[in-house]
Coordinates of C-alpha atoms in Angstrom, one line a residue:
M118 CA 13.4 5.0 2.2
T119 CA 13.5 1.6 3.7
L120 CA 16.0 -1.3 3.2
P121 CA 14.8 -4.5 1.6
L122 CA 14.1 -7.6 3.7
P123 CA 16.5 -10.5 3.5
R124 CA 15.1 -13.4 1.5
P125 CA 13.7 -16.3 3.6
V126 CA 16.5 -17.8 5.7
F127 CA 16.5 -21.5 4.7
D128 CA 20.2 -22.1 5.0
A129 CA 21.6 -19.5 7.3
N130 CA 25.4 -19.0 7.6
A131 CA 27.8 -19.1 10.5
A132 CA 31.3 -17.8 10.2
S133 CA 33.5 -17.3 7.1
G134 CA 36.8 -18.9 6.5
G135 CA 38.4 -21.2 3.9
F136 CA 36.3 -19.9 1.0
G137 CA 38.9 -17.7 -0.6
S138 CA 38.9 -14.0 -0.5
L139 CA 35.4 -12.8 0.2
P140 CA 34.4 -9.4 -1.2
E141 CA 33.3 -6.5 1.0
W142 CA 31.2 -3.4 0.2
D143 CA 32.8 -0.2 -1.0
L144 CA 30.1 2.3 -0.1
S145 CA 32.1 5.2 -1.5
D146 CA 29.8 5.4 -4.6
L147 CA 27.2 6.6 -2.1
Y148 CA 29.4 8.6 0.3
A149 CA 33.1 8.4 1.2
A150 CA 32.5 8.4 5.0
P151 CA 29.9 9.3 7.5
D152 CA 31.5 12.6 8.1
A153 CA 32.1 13.4 4.5
P154 CA 31.1 16.9 3.6
E155 CA 28.7 15.6 1.0
V156 CA 26.6 14.0 3.7
A157 CA 26.0 17.4 5.4
R158 CA 25.6 19.1 2.0
D159 CA 22.9 16.7 0.9
M160 CA 21.1 16.9 4.2
E161 CA 21.0 20.7 4.0
W162 CA 19.9 20.5 0.3
L163 CA 17.1 18.1 1.2
K164 CA 15.8 20.4 4.0
T165 CA 15.7 23.4 1.7
A166 CA 14.4 21.5 -1.4
C167 CA 11.5 20.0 0.5
A168 CA 10.5 23.3 2.0
D169 CA 10.8 25.1 -1.4
F170 CA 8.8 22.3 -3.1
A171 CA 5.9 22.7 -0.6
A172 CA 6.1 26.5 -0.9
D173 CA 5.9 26.3 -4.7
Y174 CA 3.2 23.7 -5.1
E175 CA 1.1 23.1 -2.0
G176 CA -2.5 24.1 -2.9
K177 CA -1.6 24.7 -6.5
L178 CA -1.4 21.3 -8.2
A179 CA -4.8 21.8 -9.8
T180 CA -3.7 25.0 -11.5
L181 CA -0.6 23.5 -13.2
D182 CA -0.5 22.9 -16.9
A183 CA 1.1 19.8 -18.3
D184 CA 4.6 21.3 -18.6
A185 CA 4.5 22.7 -15.1
L186 CA 3.3 19.4 -13.6
L187 CA 6.1 17.6 -15.3
A188 CA 8.6 20.1 -13.8
C189 CA 7.0 19.4 -10.4
I190 CA 7.3 15.6 -10.8
L191 CA 11.0 16.0 -11.8
R192 CA 11.7 18.0 -8.7
Y193 CA 9.9 15.5 -6.6
E194 CA 12.0 12.7 -8.2
E195 CA 15.2 14.6 -7.4
I196 CA 14.2 14.9 -3.8
D197 CA 13.5 11.2 -3.7
I198 CA 17.0 10.4 -5.1
V199 CA 18.8 12.5 -2.5
A200 CA 16.8 11.2 0.4
G201 CA 17.2 7.6 -0.9
R202 CA 20.9 8.0 -1.2
L203 CA 21.3 9.3 2.3
M204 CA 19.2 6.5 3.8
S205 CA 20.7 3.8 1.6
Y206 CA 24.2 4.7 2.9
A207 CA 23.1 4.9 6.5
G208 CA 21.1 1.7 6.3
L209 CA 23.8 -0.4 4.5
R210 CA 26.5 0.7 7.0
Y211 CA 24.1 -0.3 9.9
Y212 CA 23.4 -3.7 8.3
Q213 CA 27.2 -4.3 8.2
N214 CA 27.2 -4.2 12.0
T215 CA 23.9 -3.8 13.8
M216 CA 25.6 -4.0 17.1
D217 CA 27.8 -0.9 16.5
S218 CA 26.1 1.9 18.5
E219 CA 27.7 4.6 16.3
R220 CA 26.3 3.1 13.1
A221 CA 22.9 2.7 14.8
K222 CA 22.9 6.3 16.0
F223 CA 24.0 7.6 12.6
M224 CA 21.1 5.8 10.9
A225 CA 18.6 6.8 13.5
D226 CA 19.6 10.5 13.3
K227 CA 19.5 10.5 9.6
Q228 CA 16.1 8.8 9.6
D229 CA 14.8 11.4 12.1
K230 CA 16.0 14.3 9.9
V231 CA 14.9 12.9 6.6
T232 CA 11.4 12.2 8.1
D233 CA 11.3 15.8 9.5
F234 CA 12.5 17.3 6.2
T235 CA 10.1 15.4 4.1
T236 CA 7.0 16.1 6.2
P237 CA 6.2 19.1 4.0
L238 CA 5.9 16.7 1.0
V239 CA 3.0 14.8 2.5
F240 CA 0.5 17.1 0.8
F241 CA 1.7 16.0 -2.7
S242 CA 0.1 12.6 -3.0
L243 CA -3.0 13.8 -1.1
E244 CA -3.6 16.8 -3.3
F245 CA -2.6 14.9 -6.5
N246 CA -5.3 12.3 -5.7
R247 CA -7.9 15.0 -5.5
L248 CA -7.3 16.0 -9.2
E249 CA -10.3 15.3 -11.3
E250 CA -9.8 12.3 -13.6
S251 CA -10.8 14.2 -16.7
H252 CA -8.3 17.0 -15.8
L253 CA -5.4 14.6 -15.3
D254 CA -6.3 12.7 -18.5
G255 CA -6.1 16.0 -20.4
L256 CA -2.7 16.8 -19.0
L257 CA -1.3 13.4 -19.8
A258 CA -2.6 13.7 -23.4
A259 CA -0.8 17.1 -23.7
N260 CA 2.7 15.9 -22.7
A261 CA 4.2 12.6 -23.6
D262 CA 7.0 13.0 -21.0
L263 CA 4.4 13.5 -18.3
A264 CA 2.3 10.6 -19.6
R265 CA 5.4 8.3 -19.0
Y266 CA 4.7 8.6 -15.2
K267 CA 1.1 7.3 -15.5
P268 CA 1.9 4.0 -13.8
V269 CA 3.2 6.0 -10.8
F270 CA 0.1 8.1 -10.8
D271 CA -2.1 5.0 -11.1
R272 CA -0.5 3.4 -8.1
M273 CA -0.7 6.6 -6.1
R274 CA -4.4 7.1 -7.0
A275 CA -5.2 3.6 -6.1
M276 CA -5.0 4.9 -2.5
R277 CA -7.6 7.6 -3.1
P278 CA -10.4 5.8 -1.3
Y279 CA -8.2 5.3 1.7
Q280 CA -6.4 8.5 2.3
L281 CA -7.0 10.7 5.4
S282 CA -7.0 14.4 5.8
D283 CA -3.8 16.3 5.1
E284 CA -3.3 17.0 8.8
L285 CA -3.7 13.3 9.8
E286 CA -1.4 12.1 7.1
K287 CA 1.3 14.6 8.2
F288 CA 0.8 13.4 11.8
L289 CA 1.2 9.7 10.8
H290 CA 4.3 10.6 8.7
D291 CA 5.9 12.3 11.7
Q292 CA 4.8 9.6 14.2
S293 CA 6.3 6.8 12.1
V294 CA 9.8 7.1 13.6
V295 CA 8.4 6.2 17.1
G296 CA 5.8 3.8 15.8
A297 CA 6.5 0.9 13.5
A298 CA 10.1 2.0 12.8
A299 CA 11.0 1.9 16.5
W300 CA 9.4 -1.5 17.0
N301 CA 11.2 -2.8 13.9
R302 CA 14.5 -1.6 15.3
L303 CA 13.8 -3.1 18.7
F304 CA 13.2 -6.4 17.0
D305 CA 16.3 -6.2 14.8
E306 CA 18.6 -5.3 17.6
T307 CA 17.1 -8.0 19.9
M308 CA 17.6 -10.6 17.2
A309 CA 21.2 -9.5 16.5
G310 CA 22.0 -9.8 20.2
L311 CA 20.6 -13.2 20.8
T312 CA 23.1 -16.0 21.7
F313 CA 22.6 -19.7 21.9
E314 CA 24.5 -22.2 24.0
L315 CA 25.3 -25.5 22.3
P316 CA 27.2 -28.6 23.4
G317 CA 30.7 -28.7 21.9
E318 CA 30.8 -25.0 21.0
E319 CA 33.5 -23.0 22.8
E320 CA 31.4 -19.8 22.7
P321 CA 27.7 -19.0 22.3
L322 CA 26.5 -18.8 18.7
N323 CA 24.5 -16.1 17.2
L324 CA 21.1 -16.7 15.4
E325 CA 22.7 -17.2 12.0
A326 CA 25.2 -19.8 13.2
T327 CA 22.6 -21.6 15.1
L328 CA 20.1 -21.7 12.2
N329 CA 22.9 -23.0 10.1
L330 CA 23.3 -26.0 12.3
L331 CA 19.8 -27.1 11.2
T332 CA 21.4 -28.1 7.9
D333 CA 24.3 -30.0 9.6
P334 CA 24.8 -33.7 8.5
D335 CA 25.0 -34.6 12.2
R336 CA 21.4 -35.2 13.4
A337 CA 22.4 -34.7 17.1
K338 CA 23.8 -31.2 16.2
R339 CA 20.6 -30.4 14.4
E340 CA 18.5 -31.4 17.3
A341 CA 20.7 -29.5 19.8
A342 CA 20.4 -26.4 17.6
A343 CA 16.6 -26.7 17.3
R344 CA 16.2 -27.1 21.1
A345 CA 18.6 -24.1 21.7
L346 CA 16.6 -21.9 19.4
A347 CA 13.3 -23.0 21.2
A348 CA 14.8 -22.3 24.6
V349 CA 16.0 -18.8 23.7
F350 CA 12.9 -17.8 21.8
D351 CA 10.8 -19.0 24.8
K352 CA 12.9 -16.8 27.1
H353 CA 12.1 -13.7 25.0
I354 CA 8.6 -14.7 23.9
K355 CA 6.9 -12.0 25.8
L356 CA 8.9 -9.3 24.0
F357 CA 8.3 -10.9 20.6
S358 CA 4.6 -11.2 21.5
R359 CA 4.5 -7.5 22.5
V360 CA 6.2 -6.5 19.2
H361 CA 3.7 -8.4 17.1
N362 CA 0.7 -7.3 19.2
T363 CA 1.7 -3.7 18.9
L364 CA 2.4 -3.7 15.2
A365 CA -0.7 -5.6 14.3
K366 CA -2.8 -3.3 16.5
E367 CA -1.2 -0.2 14.9
K368 CA -1.9 -1.6 11.5
E369 CA -5.5 -2.3 12.5
V370 CA -5.9 1.3 13.7
H371 CA -4.5 2.7 10.5
D372 CA -6.5 0.4 8.3
R373 CA -9.7 1.2 10.2
W374 CA -9.2 4.9 9.8
R375 CA -8.4 4.5 6.2
K376 CA -11.4 2.2 5.8
M377 CA -9.3 -0.6 4.2
P378 CA -11.5 -3.6 3.7
T379 CA -8.9 -6.2 4.8
P380 CA -5.5 -6.1 6.5
Q381 CA -4.1 -7.4 3.2
T382 CA -5.5 -4.6 1.1
G383 CA -2.5 -2.2 1.6
R384 CA 0.0 -4.8 0.5
H385 CA -2.0 -5.7 -2.6
L386 CA -2.3 -2.1 -3.5
A387 CA 1.5 -1.6 -3.0
N388 CA 2.2 -4.7 -5.1
H389 CA -0.2 -3.5 -7.8
V390 CA -1.8 -6.9 -7.8
E391 CA -5.5 -7.8 -7.6
P392 CA -6.7 -9.6 -4.4
E393 CA -8.3 -12.3 -6.5
V394 CA -4.9 -13.1 -8.1
V395 CA -3.3 -13.5 -4.7
E396 CA -6.3 -15.6 -3.5
A397 CA -6.0 -17.8 -6.6
L398 CA -2.2 -18.3 -5.9
R399 CA -2.9 -19.1 -2.2
N400 CA -5.7 -21.6 -3.0
A401 CA -3.7 -23.3 -5.7
V402 CA -0.7 -23.8 -3.4
V403 CA -2.8 -25.0 -0.4
A404 CA -4.6 -27.5 -2.7
A405 CA -1.2 -28.7 -3.9
Y406 CA 0.2 -29.4 -0.4
P407 CA -0.5 -33.2 -0.6
K408 CA 1.3 -33.6 -4.0
L409 CA 4.2 -31.3 -3.1
S410 CA 5.4 -31.0 0.5
H411 CA 3.5 -34.0 2.0
R412 CA 4.7 -36.3 -0.7
Y413 CA 8.3 -35.0 -0.7
Y414 CA 8.7 -35.2 3.1
R415 CA 7.5 -38.8 3.1
L416 CA 10.2 -39.6 0.5
K417 CA 12.8 -37.8 2.7
A418 CA 11.8 -39.7 5.8
K419 CA 12.4 -42.9 3.8
W420 CA 15.8 -41.7 2.5
M421 CA 16.8 -40.9 6.1
G422 CA 15.6 -44.3 7.4
L423 CA 13.1 -42.6 9.7
D424 CA 9.5 -43.4 10.5
R425 CA 8.8 -39.8 11.4
L426 CA 10.7 -36.6 10.7
Q427 CA 11.3 -34.0 13.4
V428 CA 11.5 -30.3 12.7
W429 CA 15.3 -30.4 12.7
D430 CA 15.2 -32.9 9.8
R431 CA 13.3 -30.5 7.4
N432 CA 16.4 -28.9 5.9
A433 CA 18.8 -31.7 6.7
P434 CA 21.2 -32.9 3.9
L435 CA 20.3 -36.2 2.5
P436 CA 22.4 -39.2 3.7
L437 CA 23.9 -39.6 0.2
D438 CA 25.1 -36.0 0.2
A439 CA 28.8 -35.7 0.4
P440 CA 29.6 -32.7 2.6
K441 CA 31.0 -30.1 0.2
V442 CA 32.5 -26.7 0.7
V443 CA 32.2 -24.4 -2.3
G444 CA 34.9 -21.8 -2.5
W445 CA 34.0 -18.3 -3.5
D446 CA 35.7 -18.4 -6.9
E447 CA 33.8 -21.6 -7.8
A448 CA 30.5 -20.1 -6.7
R449 CA 31.2 -17.0 -8.8
D450 CA 32.2 -19.0 -11.8
T451 CA 29.2 -21.3 -11.5
V452 CA 26.7 -18.5 -11.4
M453 CA 28.4 -16.3 -14.0
G454 CA 28.7 -19.3 -16.3
A455 CA 25.0 -20.0 -16.0
Y456 CA 24.2 -16.3 -16.6
A457 CA 26.5 -16.1 -19.7
A458 CA 25.1 -19.3 -21.2
F459 CA 21.6 -17.7 -21.0
A460 CA 22.8 -14.4 -22.5
P461 CA 26.3 -12.8 -22.5
K462 CA 24.5 -9.5 -21.7
M463 CA 23.4 -10.9 -18.3
A464 CA 26.9 -11.8 -17.3
E465 CA 28.2 -8.4 -18.4
I466 CA 25.7 -6.6 -16.2
A467 CA 26.6 -8.9 -13.2
Q468 CA 30.4 -8.6 -13.6
P469 CA 30.8 -5.2 -11.8
F470 CA 29.2 -6.7 -8.6
F471 CA 32.3 -8.8 -8.2
D472 CA 34.9 -6.3 -9.4
K473 CA 33.8 -3.0 -7.8
G474 CA 32.8 -3.8 -4.2
W475 CA 29.1 -4.2 -4.8
I476 CA 28.9 -7.4 -2.8
D477 CA 29.5 -8.0 0.9
A478 CA 29.8 -11.7 1.3
G479 CA 31.6 -12.6 4.6
V480 CA 30.0 -13.3 8.0
K481 CA 31.0 -10.8 10.6
P482 CA 30.0 -10.1 14.2
G483 CA 26.9 -8.0 14.3
K484 CA 26.2 -8.3 10.6
A485 CA 22.5 -8.6 9.6
P486 CA 21.4 -12.2 8.9
G487 CA 20.2 -13.5 5.6
A488 CA 20.8 -11.9 2.2
F489 CA 19.4 -9.1 0.1
A490 CA 20.0 -6.9 -2.9
H491 CA 19.4 -3.2 -2.3
P492 CA 18.9 -1.0 -5.4
T493 CA 20.0 2.2 -3.5
V494 CA 18.9 4.9 -6.0
S495 CA 18.7 4.9 -9.8
T496 CA 21.7 7.2 -10.2
V497 CA 24.1 4.9 -8.3
H498 CA 23.9 1.1 -8.4
P499 CA 22.6 -1.8 -6.2
Y500 CA 24.6 -3.5 -3.4
V501 CA 24.2 -7.2 -2.6
M502 CA 24.6 -8.6 0.9
L503 CA 25.3 -12.3 1.6
N504 CA 26.4 -14.4 4.6
Y505 CA 28.6 -16.8 2.6
L506 CA 29.5 -20.1 4.2
G507 CA 30.5 -22.2 1.2
K508 CA 27.5 -24.5 1.1
P509 CA 25.9 -25.5 -2.2
R510 CA 22.7 -23.6 -1.2
D511 CA 24.9 -20.5 -0.7
V512 CA 25.7 -20.7 -4.4
M513 CA 21.9 -20.5 -5.1
T514 CA 21.6 -17.5 -2.8
L515 CA 24.4 -15.8 -4.8
A516 CA 22.5 -16.6 -8.0
H517 CA 19.3 -15.2 -6.4
E518 CA 20.6 -11.9 -5.1
L519 CA 22.7 -11.3 -8.2
G520 CA 19.5 -11.8 -10.2
H521 CA 17.9 -9.0 -8.1
G522 CA 21.0 -6.9 -8.8
V523 CA 20.8 -7.4 -12.6
H524 CA 17.1 -6.5 -12.5
Q525 CA 17.8 -3.4 -10.5
V526 CA 20.5 -2.2 -12.8
L527 CA 18.2 -2.6 -15.8
A528 CA 15.2 -1.0 -14.2
A529 CA 17.3 2.0 -13.1
G530 CA 17.0 3.3 -16.7
Q531 CA 13.4 4.1 -15.9
G532 CA 14.4 6.8 -13.4
E533 CA 13.7 6.8 -9.7
L534 CA 9.9 6.8 -9.6
L535 CA 9.4 4.2 -12.3
S536 CA 12.3 1.9 -11.5
S537 CA 10.8 0.4 -8.3
T538 CA 9.3 -3.0 -9.1
P539 CA 6.3 -4.3 -7.1
L540 CA 7.2 -7.1 -4.8
T541 CA 5.2 -9.6 -6.8
L542 CA 7.5 -9.1 -9.8
A543 CA 10.6 -8.1 -7.9
E544 CA 11.4 -11.8 -7.3
T545 CA 11.3 -12.7 -11.1
A546 CA 14.9 -12.1 -12.0
S547 CA 16.2 -13.5 -8.7
V548 CA 14.3 -16.8 -9.0
F549 CA 15.1 -17.0 -12.7
G550 CA 18.8 -16.6 -11.9
E551 CA 18.5 -19.5 -9.5
M552 CA 16.7 -21.7 -12.0
L553 CA 19.4 -21.0 -14.6
T554 CA 22.1 -22.0 -12.1
F555 CA 20.3 -25.1 -11.0
R556 CA 19.7 -26.3 -14.6
R557 CA 23.3 -25.8 -15.4
L558 CA 24.4 -27.9 -12.4
L559 CA 21.8 -30.5 -13.2
D560 CA 22.9 -30.8 -16.8
A561 CA 26.5 -31.3 -15.6
A562 CA 25.6 -34.0 -13.0
Q563 CA 27.8 -37.1 -13.6
T564 CA 25.9 -39.7 -11.5
K565 CA 22.4 -40.7 -10.5
A566 CA 23.2 -39.8 -6.9
E567 CA 24.5 -36.3 -7.9
R568 CA 21.3 -35.7 -9.9
K569 CA 19.1 -36.9 -7.1
T570 CA 20.9 -34.6 -4.6
L571 CA 20.5 -31.6 -6.9
L572 CA 16.8 -32.4 -7.6
A573 CA 16.1 -32.9 -3.9
G574 CA 17.8 -29.7 -3.0
K575 CA 15.9 -27.7 -5.6
V576 CA 12.6 -29.3 -4.5
E577 CA 13.3 -28.3 -0.9
D578 CA 14.1 -24.7 -1.9
M579 CA 10.9 -24.6 -3.9
I580 CA 8.9 -25.9 -1.0
N581 CA 10.5 -23.3 1.2
T582 CA 9.7 -20.6 -1.3
V583 CA 6.2 -21.6 -2.2
V584 CA 4.6 -23.9 0.4
R585 CA 6.3 -22.4 3.5
Q586 CA 5.7 -18.8 2.4
I587 CA 2.0 -19.4 1.7
A588 CA 1.8 -21.1 5.1
F589 CA 3.4 -18.0 6.5
Y590 CA 0.9 -15.8 4.7
D591 CA -1.9 -17.9 6.2
F592 CA -0.4 -17.5 9.7
E593 CA -0.2 -13.7 9.2
C594 CA -3.9 -13.6 8.0
K595 CA -4.9 -15.5 11.2
L596 CA -2.7 -13.4 13.4
H597 CA -4.1 -10.0 12.2
A598 CA -7.7 -11.4 12.3
A599 CA -7.2 -12.6 15.8
R600 CA -5.5 -9.4 17.0
A601 CA -8.5 -7.4 15.7
E602 CA -10.6 -9.2 18.4
G603 CA -8.2 -8.4 21.2
E604 CA -4.7 -8.8 22.8
L605 CA -3.0 -12.0 22.0
T606 CA -1.0 -13.9 24.6
P607 CA 2.2 -15.7 23.5
D608 CA 0.2 -19.0 23.8
D609 CA -2.4 -17.6 21.4
I610 CA 0.2 -16.7 18.8
N611 CA 1.9 -20.1 19.3
A612 CA -1.4 -21.9 18.7
L613 CA -1.9 -19.9 15.5
W614 CA 1.6 -20.9 14.3
M615 CA 1.0 -24.6 15.0
S616 CA -2.4 -24.5 13.3
I617 CA -0.7 -24.1 9.9
Q618 CA 2.3 -26.3 10.4
A619 CA 0.9 -29.8 10.1
E620 CA -1.4 -28.6 7.2
S621 CA 1.6 -27.4 5.2
L622 CA 4.3 -29.9 6.1
G623 CA 2.2 -33.0 6.2
D624 CA 1.9 -36.3 8.0
A625 CA 5.6 -37.2 8.0
F626 CA 6.4 -34.8 10.8
D627 CA 6.3 -34.7 14.6
F628 CA 6.7 -31.3 16.2
M629 CA 9.0 -31.0 19.2
E630 CA 8.0 -29.1 22.3
G631 CA 9.1 -25.5 21.7
Y632 CA 8.6 -25.4 18.0
E633 CA 5.5 -23.4 18.6
T634 CA 7.7 -20.3 19.2
F635 CA 9.5 -20.4 15.8
W636 CA 7.3 -17.7 14.4
A637 CA 9.3 -15.3 16.6
Y638 CA 12.4 -14.9 14.4
I639 CA 10.7 -14.3 11.0
P640 CA 11.6 -10.7 10.1
H641 CA 9.0 -10.3 7.4
F642 CA 6.1 -10.5 9.9
V643 CA 7.6 -7.5 11.7
H644 CA 9.0 -5.4 8.9
S645 CA 6.5 -5.9 6.1
P646 CA 3.2 -7.6 6.8
F647 CA 2.0 -10.0 4.1
Y648 CA 5.2 -9.6 2.1
V649 CA 5.8 -13.3 2.1
Y650 CA 3.4 -14.2 -0.7
A651 CA 5.7 -12.3 -3.1
Y652 CA 8.2 -15.2 -2.9
A653 CA 5.5 -17.8 -3.9
F654 CA 4.3 -15.4 -6.6
G655 CA 7.8 -15.0 -8.0
D656 CA 8.6 -18.7 -7.9
G657 CA 5.3 -19.7 -9.6
L658 CA 5.7 -16.9 -12.2
V659 CA 9.3 -18.0 -13.0
N660 CA 8.4 -21.6 -13.3
A661 CA 5.9 -20.7 -15.9
L662 CA 8.3 -18.3 -17.5
Y663 CA 11.1 -20.9 -17.6
A664 CA 8.8 -23.4 -19.3
V665 CA 8.3 -20.9 -22.1
Y666 CA 12.1 -20.5 -22.3
A667 CA 12.7 -24.2 -22.3
E668 CA 10.3 -24.6 -25.3
G669 CA 12.8 -22.5 -27.3
T670 CA 10.5 -19.5 -27.8
P671 CA 12.1 -17.2 -30.4
G672 CA 13.5 -14.0 -29.0
F673 CA 13.0 -15.0 -25.4
Q674 CA 16.1 -13.3 -24.1
E675 CA 15.2 -10.0 -25.7
K676 CA 11.7 -10.1 -24.3
Y677 CA 13.1 -11.1 -20.9
F678 CA 15.5 -8.1 -20.7
D679 CA 12.7 -5.8 -21.9
M680 CA 10.6 -7.1 -19.0
L681 CA 13.3 -6.4 -16.4
S682 CA 14.1 -3.0 -17.9
A683 CA 10.4 -2.0 -17.6
G684 CA 10.9 -1.8 -13.8
G685 CA 7.6 -0.6 -12.3
S686 CA 6.4 1.1 -15.5
K687 CA 4.0 -1.7 -16.5
H688 CA 1.4 -4.0 -14.9
H689 CA 2.1 -7.7 -14.6
K690 CA -0.5 -8.4 -17.3
E691 CA 1.5 -6.2 -19.8
L692 CA 4.8 -7.7 -18.7
L693 CA 3.7 -11.3 -19.1
A694 CA 1.7 -10.9 -22.3
P695 CA 4.7 -11.2 -24.7
F696 CA 5.3 -14.6 -23.2
G697 CA 1.7 -15.7 -23.6
L698 CA 1.2 -15.8 -19.8
D699 CA -1.5 -14.3 -17.6
A700 CA -1.2 -14.4 -13.8
S701 CA -5.0 -13.7 -13.5
D702 CA -5.8 -17.0 -15.2
P703 CA -6.7 -19.4 -12.4
T704 CA -4.8 -22.2 -14.2
F705 CA -1.6 -20.1 -14.4
W706 CA -0.4 -21.2 -11.0
D707 CA -0.9 -24.8 -11.8
K708 CA 1.8 -24.6 -14.4
G709 CA 4.4 -23.5 -11.9
L710 CA 3.3 -26.0 -9.3
S711 CA 3.4 -28.8 -11.9
M712 CA 7.1 -28.2 -12.4
I713 CA 7.7 -28.8 -8.7
A714 CA 5.5 -31.9 -8.8
G715 CA 7.4 -33.1 -11.9
F716 CA 10.7 -32.9 -10.0
I717 CA 9.2 -35.0 -7.2
D718 CA 7.9 -37.5 -9.8
E719 CA 11.5 -37.9 -11.0
L720 CA 12.7 -38.4 -7.5
E721 CA 10.1 -41.1 -6.9
A722 CA 11.0 -42.8 -10.1
M723 CA 14.6 -43.0 -8.9
E724 CA 13.3 -45.2 -6.1
D725 CA 12.4 -48.0 -8.5

């Protein structure tokens, strides 16, 4: 059980205050306390249940009839729920304060035990994948309740060509806690402990606070923040290079043993998406760089009265922006109003997040950066983490993460194994929630300047979500290809990073000395290789989906809730078919990119 990654940090937050009463998590729906008797009880149950499962089923799956196989799947699902509940609790507590050694130890100890206890289960997917296709088809035809799990089986059996021997798979399972998981933790704790000295600040700032200054109206503060980031990243660049070298090499070794054709194959399989669909997305976005990011940033340079933009101007507020602090109550009402206007049901599902301690919004020492929504397990409910600073973009972050939460609540009805949505579709409800909120604000704009500000902010968010993430994907592809040829020095990785920056951002930019190290703080490269294209996939999909909604398609809301409720029980082709959309159509992505281009057209027209 792993925690989700924060969404891309475009507008990081500093310290809370003056935003009203910010909610905090109440984790008691998982466990009352770390030393609650239920924690020990569930750990003991998990140990016994895993051993019993292996004793009852290892070497026997091929002999089970349909009813017996269904009973086996239900037992496996129950184990998944208990393990997920334990690790969700441990992980969420840790993310509240990653610098608290007790919380770190609690999570590490639980991770060690859960890994040990679940090692006997490794046989299950391996043995299941050895079942003959005709035999499995017969079992599914004999029991409708078992057939419901076919999407789970299909995803599992997609790994058939790449699985190793039972003994090797068990070894890799056991070894994971001192492999990738250990390097991930080193990265997280290093990042959480970084401090940055800036002029005018009484105390050193953490990463979140320093990144936040890149959106400050004062250009001198933005420059100081960018240079402080570069100085500290450079100081630790050997460590970050070692983390990336090690993880990329470990992945290469695993992929080679599994005979994976490309470093990206595992991600595509996990996402249940065809490589050619991802390639079509990537190619469409790269081809659109000139009409999207290149064109927008030239406009922004003009608005700012600059011949050239520096990297610290990329997310700067526009000169016509009036600095605005949005209180928590206003943020909540804005998002909930947008949700309710789309469908009352959507607001009803979202309401408990505010009322029952399902959101942790304030910025606190040691708290993990960014934002996420974690589904925990299908028998409890999701939790949303924010770092709320009262900026307009923070309202969009709330809309985004709350969209995830609504999606996770609806998908939970599928049960533990079928509720998990592939990353490519997991961003659908979150980005759609952002779009609903944006459109509501845009419709309420009173002046041309207000409309321009909103449009520019949305375009920047879309560029960050689509253009930047595909550029990140290209960087990862280059990084893993280069590492396969040998050890990479920090300068090697820096050069790979810079090779994609000018291409994606365009000719309006100059790049300060030190910017070449900014790959170092992106958590997705460390935690989940090639994850980043899911953001672009989700944004493009939602843009096309929203166009269908805007056309007044009858029954759209009902179809939309059906799609979210499906969780991981259907392929993206099945989910999009009711809307007349098909992500495998090469022209599909152009629809979404055209929406961004249309916003830039409107901004250009405002110049006349």
